[in-house]
Coordinates of C-alpha atoms in Angstrom, one line a residue:
Chain A
M10 CA 28.0 -2.4 -6.0
A11 CA 26.7 -5.9 -6.6
I12 CA 25.1 -8.9 -4.9
L13 CA 25.7 -12.5 -5.9
L14 CA 22.7 -14.1 -7.6
S15 CA 23.3 -17.1 -5.3
Q16 CA 22.2 -14.8 -2.4
I17 CA 18.7 -14.6 -3.9
V18 CA 15.9 -16.7 -2.4
F19 CA 12.9 -15.3 -4.2
I20 CA 11.8 -12.3 -6.2
E21 CA 8.4 -10.7 -6.6
E22 CA 6.9 -7.7 -8.4
Q23 CA 5.1 -4.7 -6.9
A24 CA 3.1 -2.6 -9.2
A25 CA 3.5 1.2 -9.5
G26 CA 1.0 3.5 -7.9
I27 CA 0.6 7.1 -7.2
G28 CA 3.7 8.4 -5.5
K29 CA 5.5 5.2 -5.9
S30 CA 7.5 3.6 -8.6
A31 CA 7.2 0.0 -9.8
K32 CA 9.4 -2.3 -7.7
I33 CA 11.0 -5.7 -7.6
V34 CA 11.4 -7.1 -4.2
V35 CA 14.4 -9.4 -3.9
H36 CA 14.5 -11.7 -0.9
L37 CA 18.0 -12.7 0.2
H38 CA 19.7 -15.3 2.2
P39 CA 21.4 -14.1 5.3
A40 CA 24.8 -12.5 4.4
P41 CA 27.7 -14.8 4.5
P42 CA 30.4 -14.0 7.1
N43 CA 32.9 -13.3 4.4
K44 CA 30.8 -10.7 2.6
E45 CA 32.5 -7.8 0.9
P46 CA 32.2 -4.5 2.7
G47 CA 29.3 -2.4 1.3
P48 CA 27.1 0.6 2.1
F49 CA 25.8 -1.1 5.2
Q50 CA 27.4 -3.7 7.4
S51 CA 24.0 -5.3 8.3
S52 CA 20.3 -4.7 7.9
K53 CA 17.3 -5.8 9.8
N54 CA 15.5 -6.6 6.5
S55 CA 16.0 -9.8 4.6
Y56 CA 15.2 -8.2 1.3
I57 CA 16.0 -5.3 -1.0
K58 CA 13.7 -3.4 -3.3
L59 CA 14.7 -2.3 -6.7
S60 CA 12.9 0.8 -7.8
F61 CA 12.1 1.4 -11.5
K62 CA 11.3 5.0 -12.0
E63 CA 11.1 5.0 -15.7
H64 CA 10.6 1.5 -17.1
G65 CA 12.3 -1.8 -17.5
Q66 CA 10.8 -3.7 -14.6
I67 CA 9.0 -6.3 -16.7
E68 CA 12.1 -7.2 -18.8
F69 CA 14.3 -7.2 -15.7
Y70 CA 11.9 -9.5 -13.8
R71 CA 11.8 -11.9 -16.7
R72 CA 15.5 -12.1 -17.1
L73 CA 16.2 -12.4 -13.4
S74 CA 13.6 -15.1 -13.1
E75 CA 15.3 -17.0 -15.8
E76 CA 18.7 -16.6 -14.1
M77 CA 17.1 -17.9 -10.9
T78 CA 16.0 -21.0 -12.8
Q79 CA 19.1 -21.7 -14.6
R80 CA 21.3 -21.2 -11.6
R81 CA 24.5 -21.1 -13.6
W82 CA 26.5 -19.9 -10.7
E83 CA 26.3 -23.5 -9.3
N84 CA 28.4 -24.7 -12.1
M85 CA 31.1 -22.2 -11.4
P86 CA 34.1 -22.8 -9.1
V87 CA 33.2 -21.7 -5.6
S88 CA 36.4 -19.6 -5.1
Q89 CA 35.5 -17.1 -7.8
S90 CA 35.1 -13.9 -6.0
L91 CA 32.9 -11.0 -7.0
Q92 CA 34.6 -8.6 -9.4
T93 CA 33.4 -5.1 -9.2
N94 CA 34.9 -3.8 -12.4
R95 CA 33.5 -6.1 -15.0
G96 CA 34.2 -5.2 -18.7
P97 CA 31.5 -5.8 -21.3
Q98 CA 30.5 -9.5 -21.2
P99 CA 31.7 -11.5 -24.2
G100 CA 28.8 -13.0 -26.1
R101 CA 25.1 -12.7 -25.2
I102 CA 22.8 -15.0 -23.2
R103 CA 21.2 -17.4 -25.5
A104 CA 17.6 -16.2 -25.8
V105 CA 15.4 -18.8 -24.2
G106 CA 11.6 -19.0 -23.6
I107 CA 9.6 -15.9 -23.5
V108 CA 12.7 -13.6 -23.6
G109 CA 13.7 -15.2 -26.8
I110 CA 10.2 -14.9 -28.2
E111 CA 10.1 -11.2 -27.3
R112 CA 13.4 -10.6 -29.0
K113 CA 12.2 -12.3 -32.2
L114 CA 9.1 -10.2 -32.1
E115 CA 11.3 -7.2 -31.7
E116 CA 13.1 -8.0 -34.9
K117 CA 9.9 -8.7 -36.7
R118 CA 8.6 -5.5 -35.4
K119 CA 11.4 -3.6 -37.1
E120 CA 10.7 -5.4 -40.3
T121 CA 7.0 -4.5 -40.7
D122 CA 8.0 -0.9 -40.1
K123 CA 5.7 1.6 -41.6
N124 CA 2.3 1.1 -40.0
I125 CA 3.7 0.2 -36.7
S126 CA 6.0 3.2 -36.4
E127 CA 3.2 5.7 -37.1
A128 CA 1.0 4.0 -34.6
F129 CA 3.9 3.8 -32.2
E130 CA 4.6 7.5 -32.6
D131 CA 1.0 8.4 -32.0
L132 CA 1.0 6.1 -29.1
S133 CA 4.1 7.8 -27.6
K134 CA 2.5 11.2 -28.0
L135 CA -0.6 10.0 -26.3
M136 CA 1.3 8.5 -23.5
I137 CA 3.0 11.8 -22.8
K138 CA -0.4 13.4 -22.4
A139 CA -1.5 10.5 -20.2
K140 CA 1.6 11.0 -18.0
E141 CA 0.6 14.6 -17.5
M142 CA -2.8 13.4 -16.2
V143 CA -1.0 11.1 -13.8
E144 CA 1.2 13.9 -12.5
L145 CA -1.8 16.1 -11.9
S146 CA -3.6 13.4 -10.1
K147 CA -0.6 12.8 -7.9
S148 CA -0.6 16.4 -7.0
I149 CA -4.2 16.4 -6.1
A150 CA -3.9 13.2 -4.1
N151 CA -1.1 14.9 -2.1
K152 CA -3.3 17.8 -1.4
I153 CA -6.1 15.6 -0.2
K154 CA -3.7 13.8 2.1
D155 CA -2.5 17.1 3.5
K156 CA -6.0 18.4 4.0
Q157 CA -7.7 15.4 5.6
G158 CA -11.2 16.5 6.5
D159 CA -11.3 19.7 4.4
I160 CA -12.2 18.2 1.1
T161 CA -15.9 17.6 0.5
E162 CA -17.4 14.3 -0.3
D163 CA -18.5 15.6 -3.7
E164 CA -14.9 16.4 -4.6
T165 CA -13.7 13.0 -3.4
I166 CA -16.3 11.3 -5.5
R167 CA -15.4 13.4 -8.5
F168 CA -11.7 12.7 -8.1
K169 CA -12.3 9.0 -7.8
S170 CA -14.3 9.0 -11.0
Y171 CA -11.5 10.8 -12.8
L172 CA -9.0 8.3 -11.6
L173 CA -11.3 5.5 -12.7
S174 CA -11.5 7.0 -16.2
M175 CA -7.7 7.2 -16.5
G176 CA -7.0 3.9 -14.9
I177 CA -4.9 5.5 -12.1
A178 CA -4.7 3.6 -8.8
N179 CA -6.8 5.2 -6.1
P180 CA -4.7 6.3 -3.1
V181 CA -7.5 8.1 -1.3
T182 CA -7.8 6.4 2.0
R183 CA -10.7 8.4 3.3
E184 CA -13.5 6.0 2.7
T185 CA -17.1 6.8 2.2
Y186 CA -18.0 3.6 0.4
G187 CA -14.7 1.8 0.1
S188 CA -12.7 2.6 -2.9
G189 CA -15.7 2.5 -5.2
T190 CA -17.3 5.3 -7.2
Q191 CA -20.8 6.2 -8.3
Y192 CA -20.3 3.7 -11.1
H193 CA -19.6 0.9 -8.6
M194 CA -22.7 1.8 -6.6
Q195 CA -24.9 1.6 -9.6
L196 CA -23.1 -1.6 -10.6
A197 CA -23.8 -3.1 -7.1
K198 CA -27.5 -2.5 -7.5
Q199 CA -27.5 -4.1 -10.9
L200 CA -25.7 -7.1 -9.6
A201 CA -28.2 -7.5 -6.8
G202 CA -30.9 -7.8 -9.5
I203 CA -28.9 -10.1 -11.8
L204 CA -27.6 -12.5 -9.2
Q205 CA -30.7 -13.1 -7.1
V206 CA -32.0 -16.0 -9.1
P207 CA -28.7 -17.7 -9.9
L208 CA -27.8 -17.5 -6.2
E209 CA -31.0 -19.2 -5.2
E210 CA -30.4 -21.9 -7.7
R211 CA -27.0 -22.6 -6.3
G212 CA -27.9 -22.8 -2.6
G213 CA -27.4 -19.2 -1.8
I214 CA -23.7 -18.9 -2.4
M215 CA -21.3 -18.5 -5.4
S216 CA -17.6 -17.9 -5.7
L217 CA -16.6 -14.5 -7.2
T218 CA -15.0 -16.3 -10.1
E219 CA -18.4 -17.9 -11.0
V220 CA -20.0 -14.5 -10.7
Y221 CA -17.4 -12.9 -12.9
C222 CA -18.0 -15.5 -15.6
L223 CA -21.8 -15.5 -15.3
V224 CA -22.1 -11.7 -15.5
N225 CA -19.7 -11.2 -18.3
R226 CA -21.1 -14.0 -20.4
A227 CA -24.5 -12.5 -20.0
R228 CA -23.3 -9.0 -20.9
G229 CA -21.5 -10.0 -24.1
M230 CA -20.1 -6.5 -24.4
E231 CA -18.9 -3.7 -22.1
L232 CA -17.6 -6.3 -19.8
L233 CA -16.7 -5.8 -16.2
S234 CA -13.1 -5.9 -15.1
P235 CA -12.3 -8.1 -12.1
E236 CA -11.7 -5.0 -10.1
D237 CA -15.0 -3.5 -11.1
L238 CA -16.7 -6.6 -9.8
V239 CA -14.8 -6.6 -6.5
N240 CA -15.3 -2.9 -5.9
A241 CA -19.0 -3.1 -6.6
C242 CA -19.4 -6.2 -4.4
K243 CA -17.6 -4.4 -1.5
M244 CA -20.5 -1.9 -1.5
L245 CA -23.3 -4.5 -1.4
E246 CA -23.6 -4.5 2.4
A247 CA -23.3 -0.8 2.9
L248 CA -26.0 -0.2 0.3
K249 CA -28.3 -2.6 2.2
L250 CA -28.7 -4.9 -0.8
P251 CA -29.9 -8.5 -0.3
L252 CA -26.5 -9.9 -1.1
R253 CA -23.1 -9.6 0.5
L254 CA -19.5 -10.2 -0.2
R255 CA -17.6 -12.6 2.1
V256 CA -14.0 -13.5 2.2
F257 CA -12.9 -16.8 3.7
D258 CA -9.7 -17.3 5.6
S259 CA -8.2 -18.9 2.6
G260 CA -8.8 -15.8 0.6
V261 CA -11.6 -17.3 -1.5
M262 CA -14.2 -14.7 -2.1
V263 CA -17.9 -15.4 -2.4
I264 CA -21.2 -13.7 -2.8
E265 CA -24.0 -14.9 -0.5
L266 CA -27.6 -14.1 -0.2
Q267 CA -28.2 -12.1 3.0
S268 CA -30.6 -14.8 3.9
H269 CA -27.9 -17.5 3.5
K270 CA -26.5 -18.6 6.8
E271 CA -23.3 -20.5 6.1
E272 CA -23.0 -21.5 9.8
E273 CA -26.4 -23.2 9.6
M274 CA -25.3 -25.0 6.4
V275 CA -22.4 -26.3 8.5
A276 CA -24.8 -28.2 10.8
S277 CA -26.2 -30.0 7.8
A278 CA -22.7 -30.6 6.5
L279 CA -21.9 -32.3 9.8
E280 CA -24.9 -34.6 9.4
T281 CA -23.8 -35.5 5.9
V282 CA -20.2 -36.3 7.0
S283 CA -21.5 -38.3 10.0
E284 CA -23.7 -40.4 7.8
K285 CA -20.8 -41.3 5.6
G286 CA -18.3 -41.7 8.4
S287 CA -15.8 -39.4 6.6
L288 CA -15.6 -37.3 3.4
T289 CA -13.1 -35.4 1.3
S290 CA -14.1 -32.1 -0.3
E291 CA -14.6 -33.8 -3.6
E292 CA -16.9 -36.5 -2.2
F293 CA -18.9 -33.9 -0.2
A294 CA -19.1 -31.6 -3.3
K295 CA -20.5 -34.5 -5.4
L296 CA -23.1 -35.5 -2.7
V297 CA -24.4 -32.1 -2.1
G298 CA -24.1 -30.7 -5.6
M299 CA -21.7 -27.9 -4.9
S300 CA -18.4 -26.8 -6.5
V301 CA -15.4 -28.4 -4.9
L302 CA -14.0 -24.9 -4.0
L303 CA -17.1 -24.0 -1.9
A304 CA -17.5 -27.5 -0.5
K305 CA -14.0 -27.2 0.8
E306 CA -14.7 -23.8 2.4
R307 CA -17.8 -25.2 4.1
L308 CA -15.9 -28.2 5.6
L309 CA -13.1 -25.9 6.7
L310 CA -15.6 -23.6 8.4
A311 CA -17.1 -26.7 10.1
E312 CA -13.6 -27.6 11.3
K313 CA -13.0 -24.1 12.5
M314 CA -16.3 -24.2 14.5
G315 CA -15.1 -27.5 16.0
H316 CA -17.5 -29.8 14.4
L317 CA -15.1 -31.7 12.2
C318 CA -11.6 -33.0 12.4
R319 CA -9.2 -33.4 9.6
D320 CA -7.0 -36.3 8.5
D321 CA -4.3 -34.8 6.3
S322 CA -2.4 -37.4 4.4
V323 CA -0.9 -37.8 1.0
E324 CA -4.1 -39.4 -0.1
G325 CA -5.8 -36.1 0.4
L326 CA -7.7 -34.1 3.1
R327 CA -10.5 -36.0 4.7
F328 CA -12.9 -34.8 7.3
Y329 CA -14.4 -36.7 10.2
P330 CA -17.0 -35.7 12.8
N331 CA -15.2 -34.3 15.8
L332 CA -15.7 -37.0 18.4
F333 CA -13.7 -35.1 21.0
M334 CA -16.5 -32.6 21.1
T335 CA -19.4 -34.9 21.0
Q336 CA -18.1 -37.7 23.3
S337 CA -16.6 -35.9 26.2
Chain B
M24 CA -28.1 7.4 -4.3
H25 CA -29.1 7.8 -0.7
R26 CA -26.8 10.4 0.7
R27 CA -25.7 10.2 4.2
G28 CA -27.1 13.2 6.2
G29 CA -29.3 14.4 3.4
G30 CA -31.3 17.6 3.8
A31 CA -30.6 20.7 5.7
G32 CA -27.8 19.1 7.7
A33 CA -25.8 18.4 4.6
I34 CA -26.2 21.8 3.1
A35 CA -25.1 23.4 6.3
K36 CA -22.1 21.1 6.5
K37 CA -21.2 22.0 2.9
K38 CA -21.4 25.7 3.6
L39 CA -19.2 25.2 6.6
A40 CA -16.6 23.4 4.6
E41 CA -16.6 26.1 1.9
A42 CA -16.3 28.7 4.5
K43 CA -13.3 26.9 5.9
Y44 CA -11.6 26.9 2.5
K45 CA -12.0 30.6 2.1
E46 CA -10.8 31.2 5.6
R47 CA -7.6 29.4 5.0
G48 CA -7.2 31.1 1.7
T49 CA -5.8 27.9 0.3
V50 CA -6.0 27.0 -3.3
L51 CA -7.9 23.9 -2.7
A52 CA -8.0 20.8 -4.7
E53 CA -11.1 22.4 -6.2
D54 CA -9.0 24.4 -8.7
Q55 CA -7.0 21.5 -9.6
L56 CA -10.0 19.3 -9.9
A57 CA -11.5 21.7 -12.4
Q58 CA -8.2 21.7 -14.3
M59 CA -8.2 17.9 -14.2
S60 CA -11.7 17.8 -15.5
K61 CA -10.8 20.0 -18.5
Q62 CA -7.6 18.0 -19.2
L63 CA -9.6 14.8 -19.0
D64 CA -11.9 16.0 -21.7
M65 CA -9.0 17.0 -23.9
F66 CA -7.3 13.6 -23.2
K67 CA -10.5 11.8 -24.1
T68 CA -10.5 13.6 -27.5
N69 CA -6.9 12.7 -28.1
L70 CA -7.7 9.1 -27.3
E71 CA -10.7 9.1 -29.5
E72 CA -8.5 10.3 -32.4
F73 CA -5.9 7.7 -31.6
A74 CA -8.6 5.0 -31.5
S75 CA -10.0 6.0 -34.8
K76 CA -6.6 5.6 -36.5
H77 CA -5.2 2.7 -34.6
K78 CA -7.9 0.7 -32.8
Q79 CA -7.5 -2.0 -35.4
E80 CA -3.8 -2.2 -34.8
I81 CA -4.3 -2.9 -31.2
R82 CA -7.0 -5.5 -32.0
K83 CA -4.9 -7.4 -34.5
N84 CA -1.4 -6.9 -33.4
P85 CA -0.2 -8.7 -30.2
E86 CA 3.2 -7.0 -30.3
F87 CA 1.6 -3.6 -30.4
R88 CA -0.5 -4.5 -27.5
V89 CA 2.6 -5.3 -25.5
Q90 CA 4.1 -1.9 -26.4
F91 CA 0.8 -0.3 -25.3
Q92 CA 0.7 -2.1 -22.0
D93 CA 4.3 -1.5 -21.2
M94 CA 4.0 2.2 -21.9
C95 CA 0.9 2.4 -19.7
A96 CA 2.7 0.5 -16.9
T97 CA 5.7 2.9 -17.2
I98 CA 3.6 6.0 -16.6
G99 CA 1.5 4.4 -13.9
V100 CA -1.7 3.8 -15.7
D101 CA -3.7 0.6 -15.7
P102 CA -5.8 0.5 -18.9
L103 CA -7.5 -2.7 -17.6
A104 CA -8.4 -1.5 -14.1
S105 CA -12.0 -0.8 -15.1
G106 CA -14.4 -1.5 -18.0
K107 CA -15.5 2.1 -17.4
G108 CA -12.1 3.5 -18.1
F109 CA -11.4 5.5 -21.2
W110 CA -8.9 3.0 -22.5
S111 CA -11.4 0.2 -22.3
E112 CA -14.3 2.2 -23.7
M113 CA -12.5 3.7 -26.6
L114 CA -9.8 1.2 -27.5
G115 CA -11.8 -1.9 -26.7
V116 CA -8.9 -3.4 -24.8
G117 CA -11.0 -4.0 -21.8
D118 CA -13.5 -6.4 -23.4
F119 CA -10.7 -8.3 -25.1
Y120 CA -8.9 -9.0 -21.8
Y121 CA -11.9 -9.5 -19.6
E122 CA -13.4 -12.0 -22.0
L123 CA -10.0 -13.7 -22.1
G124 CA -10.3 -13.9 -18.3
V125 CA -13.5 -15.8 -18.6
Q126 CA -12.0 -18.2 -21.1
I127 CA -9.0 -18.8 -19.0
I128 CA -11.1 -19.6 -15.9
E129 CA -13.2 -22.1 -17.9
V130 CA -10.2 -23.9 -19.4
C131 CA -8.5 -24.2 -16.0
L132 CA -11.7 -25.5 -14.4
A133 CA -12.2 -28.0 -17.1
L134 CA -8.7 -29.4 -16.7
K135 CA -8.3 -29.1 -13.0
H136 CA -9.1 -32.8 -12.3
R137 CA -6.3 -33.8 -14.6
N138 CA -3.5 -31.5 -13.4
G139 CA -4.6 -30.4 -9.9
G140 CA -5.0 -26.8 -10.9
L141 CA -1.5 -26.2 -12.4
I142 CA -1.0 -25.8 -16.1
T143 CA 1.8 -24.5 -18.3
L144 CA 1.3 -21.3 -20.2
E145 CA 1.8 -23.1 -23.5
E146 CA -1.0 -25.6 -22.8
L147 CA -3.3 -22.9 -21.5
H148 CA -2.6 -20.9 -24.7
Q149 CA -3.4 -23.9 -26.9
Q150 CA -6.6 -24.7 -25.2
V151 CA -7.8 -21.1 -25.1
L152 CA -7.1 -20.7 -28.8
K153 CA -9.0 -23.9 -29.5
G154 CA -11.9 -22.6 -27.5
R155 CA -12.0 -19.3 -29.3
G156 CA -12.2 -20.8 -32.8
K157 CA -10.7 -20.0 -36.1
F158 CA -12.2 -16.5 -36.7
A159 CA -11.4 -15.0 -33.4
Q160 CA -8.7 -12.4 -32.7
D161 CA -5.2 -13.6 -32.2
V162 CA -4.2 -14.1 -28.5
S163 CA -0.5 -14.1 -27.4
Q164 CA 1.0 -15.6 -24.3
D165 CA 1.6 -12.0 -23.1
D166 CA -2.1 -11.4 -23.4
L167 CA -2.9 -14.4 -21.2
I168 CA -0.4 -13.3 -18.5
R169 CA -2.0 -9.9 -18.4
A170 CA -5.5 -11.3 -18.2
I171 CA -4.4 -13.6 -15.4
K172 CA -2.8 -10.8 -13.4
K173 CA -6.2 -9.1 -13.5
L174 CA -8.0 -12.2 -12.4
K175 CA -6.0 -12.2 -9.1
A176 CA -8.4 -9.6 -7.9
L177 CA -11.1 -12.1 -7.7
G178 CA -9.3 -13.9 -4.9
T179 CA -9.3 -17.1 -6.9
G180 CA -5.8 -18.2 -6.1
F181 CA -4.6 -17.5 -9.6
G182 CA -0.8 -17.5 -9.5
I183 CA 2.0 -17.2 -12.1
I184 CA 5.1 -19.2 -11.4
P185 CA 8.2 -18.7 -13.6
V186 CA 9.8 -22.0 -14.6
G187 CA 12.6 -22.6 -17.1
G188 CA 11.9 -19.7 -19.4
T189 CA 8.1 -20.1 -19.3
Y190 CA 5.4 -20.0 -16.7
L191 CA 3.1 -22.3 -14.8
I192 CA -0.3 -21.0 -14.1
Q193 CA -1.9 -21.9 -10.8
S194 CA -5.7 -21.7 -10.7
V195 CA -6.6 -23.1 -7.3
P196 CA -5.9 -21.5 -3.9
A197 CA -3.3 -24.1 -3.0
E198 CA -0.7 -22.6 -0.8
L199 CA 2.6 -22.7 -2.7
N200 CA 5.5 -21.2 -0.9
M201 CA 9.0 -20.6 -2.2
D202 CA 10.1 -24.2 -1.5
H203 CA 7.3 -25.6 -3.5
T204 CA 7.9 -23.2 -6.3
V205 CA 11.6 -24.0 -6.6
V206 CA 10.8 -27.8 -6.7
L207 CA 8.3 -27.1 -9.5
Q208 CA 11.0 -25.3 -11.4
L209 CA 13.3 -28.2 -10.9
A210 CA 10.7 -30.6 -12.2
E211 CA 10.1 -28.7 -15.4
K212 CA 13.1 -30.3 -17.1
N213 CA 11.8 -33.8 -17.1
G214 CA 8.2 -33.6 -15.9
Y215 CA 9.1 -35.3 -12.7
V216 CA 11.5 -34.9 -9.8
T217 CA 13.0 -37.2 -7.2
V218 CA 14.2 -36.7 -3.6
S219 CA 17.9 -37.3 -4.7
E220 CA 17.6 -34.7 -7.4
I221 CA 16.3 -32.2 -5.0
K222 CA 19.0 -32.9 -2.5
A223 CA 21.7 -32.7 -5.2
S224 CA 20.4 -29.5 -6.9
L225 CA 19.1 -27.5 -4.0
K226 CA 21.3 -28.9 -1.2
W227 CA 18.3 -29.6 1.0
E228 CA 18.0 -32.2 3.8
T229 CA 15.9 -35.3 3.0
E230 CA 13.1 -34.2 5.3
R231 CA 12.7 -30.8 3.7
A232 CA 12.4 -32.4 0.2
R233 CA 10.0 -35.0 1.5
Q234 CA 7.7 -32.4 3.0
V235 CA 7.5 -30.4 -0.1
L236 CA 6.8 -33.4 -2.2
E237 CA 4.1 -34.6 0.2
H238 CA 2.5 -31.2 0.0
L239 CA 2.4 -31.3 -3.8
L240 CA 0.9 -34.8 -3.6
K241 CA -1.8 -33.6 -1.2
E242 CA -2.7 -30.7 -3.3
G243 CA -3.1 -33.0 -6.3
L244 CA -0.4 -31.3 -8.2
A245 CA 2.0 -34.3 -8.2
W246 CA 1.5 -38.0 -8.7
L247 CA 3.6 -40.6 -7.0
D248 CA 5.3 -43.3 -9.2
L249 CA 6.7 -46.1 -7.0
Q250 CA 7.4 -48.3 -10.0
A251 CA 10.0 -46.0 -11.5
P252 CA 13.5 -47.4 -11.8
G253 CA 15.7 -46.4 -8.9
E254 CA 13.7 -44.3 -6.5
A255 CA 10.2 -42.9 -6.4
H256 CA 9.4 -40.4 -9.1
Y257 CA 7.1 -37.5 -8.4
W258 CA 5.4 -36.5 -11.7
L259 CA 3.7 -33.2 -12.4
P260 CA 0.8 -33.7 -14.7
A261 CA 0.9 -30.0 -15.5
L262 CA 4.1 -30.6 -17.3
F263 CA 3.0 -33.6 -19.4
T264 CA 2.9 -32.6 -23.0
D265 CA 1.3 -35.9 -24.1
L266 CA -1.7 -35.4 -21.9
Y267 CA -2.4 -32.2 -23.6
S268 CA -2.8 -33.4 -27.1
Q269 CA -6.1 -34.6 -25.8
E270 CA -9.1 -32.3 -26.2
I271 CA -11.2 -31.1 -23.3
T272 CA -14.1 -33.6 -23.3
A273 CA -17.7 -32.6 -23.4
E274 CA -18.1 -33.7 -19.8
E275 CA -15.2 -31.7 -18.7
A276 CA -16.6 -28.7 -20.4
R277 CA -19.9 -29.3 -18.7
E278 CA -18.1 -29.5 -15.3
A279 CA -16.8 -26.0 -16.0
L280 CA -18.9 -23.0 -15.4
P281 CA -22.4 -22.6 -16.8

């Protein structure tokens, strides 16, 4: 059973989680009319998923990505039909790019044998134990799913903190405070303290990227993972802290002071744009002293609210006051 | 922590829940939770032992890190999910990758005005190494990829685009669909691409090629060269190697995060 590489439009990875293996999603062109008979004549989906129960997904993804780039099938005569009984391929693919580097490292690895192999053995043994933990947590997660409502909040909190320690993805959908744990709640409170002044200095709003860098630079050690930060920030509002997390339509995530009213800032943005006739995000950012990222979000919001119009050309995205609104 | 429904109400509720368990006679998650707690303690000890023997190996050896990460991925564990996780605390892997994340963000921000927010993995690697200085731990391209994958959680628009055996790293939330990606891959060979090339290689209509190129221009990822011989060339600064022999200027560094 095989599919021609030329059928592939796009591939993407899906990480493993509890109860599900790592996957690679392969998006396909519509089947050609002369396709070989296969397990199904047709499907309503335009993609297939390859499931990797054990391992191999990283290497497979890299090699497939490479094949997708090289597109060697385009140099082959079109009439060559798919052979289902291929013998072993003569010769190997010349190792290019990262795959080649990995292979060289593999060889080097074999050379500097001793230390590595002991460490590797110990690592393998450790991983076996870690796998047991994963299995146990899967089993518990299933029980929780089955017994919705019968598990206490305490138990849920405990379970979540065990998952956090092991680095196992959290499948528990029953949300008390999002997917966060005690740790994230404490973190949220700390963040409220740390970020108050920086936020005030920056007009009440900062992107999550800025926060990540600021907080970790300040800590120096015991840094926060991006997920730690996001999970803590998700709890800010529920914990009634003076900051909140906001996600713009574009997916950009920011932290705002509760007292910050972005919609009011839009009014002043409109004034600024009107004064100048028109502005791009970069120009506006410079005038107002904001990052380009947040400047763009503010202008987009102003547009969404109907105050600005866009002129989208190859020279860039420029915003004008919306005269349709004001002069009707 | 302020508990919801604190006081007598919560106690009564808990008693009711416990009564329910007994009633159903089910071996609740409670037993398994207790078991997990014990196993967790044992695991922690094993990890501490491993760390005492091999922590240096992980620190110094990028290939070993790859092995470690791959094995974790295989069994369904993410050692970088939280700084509070055992892996991070005991092996120090967390701090290594999270700090790398900060450095990546800073480099991308400093160079954004040059390349529109698109940079090759090689260039990113070079600049990060420069920033880290001579005495810092070695960082491999694999390390960068893993750090970037984690950064995606911040909603920053970080993306990893495979091109010709390496990767382009996107650090701005520009929308790049499959068409854009495929054209980027095509451009990787020469650093630029033309409408004819797109039509010949990808078998697209002129209009489709034009739209993709216009989008790349708009997003600042491509530059238009009307003086090129033949037809217009669309260059991708991200792919210029000459540009990258230049250092990040002090001003660029200042423009990056405080």
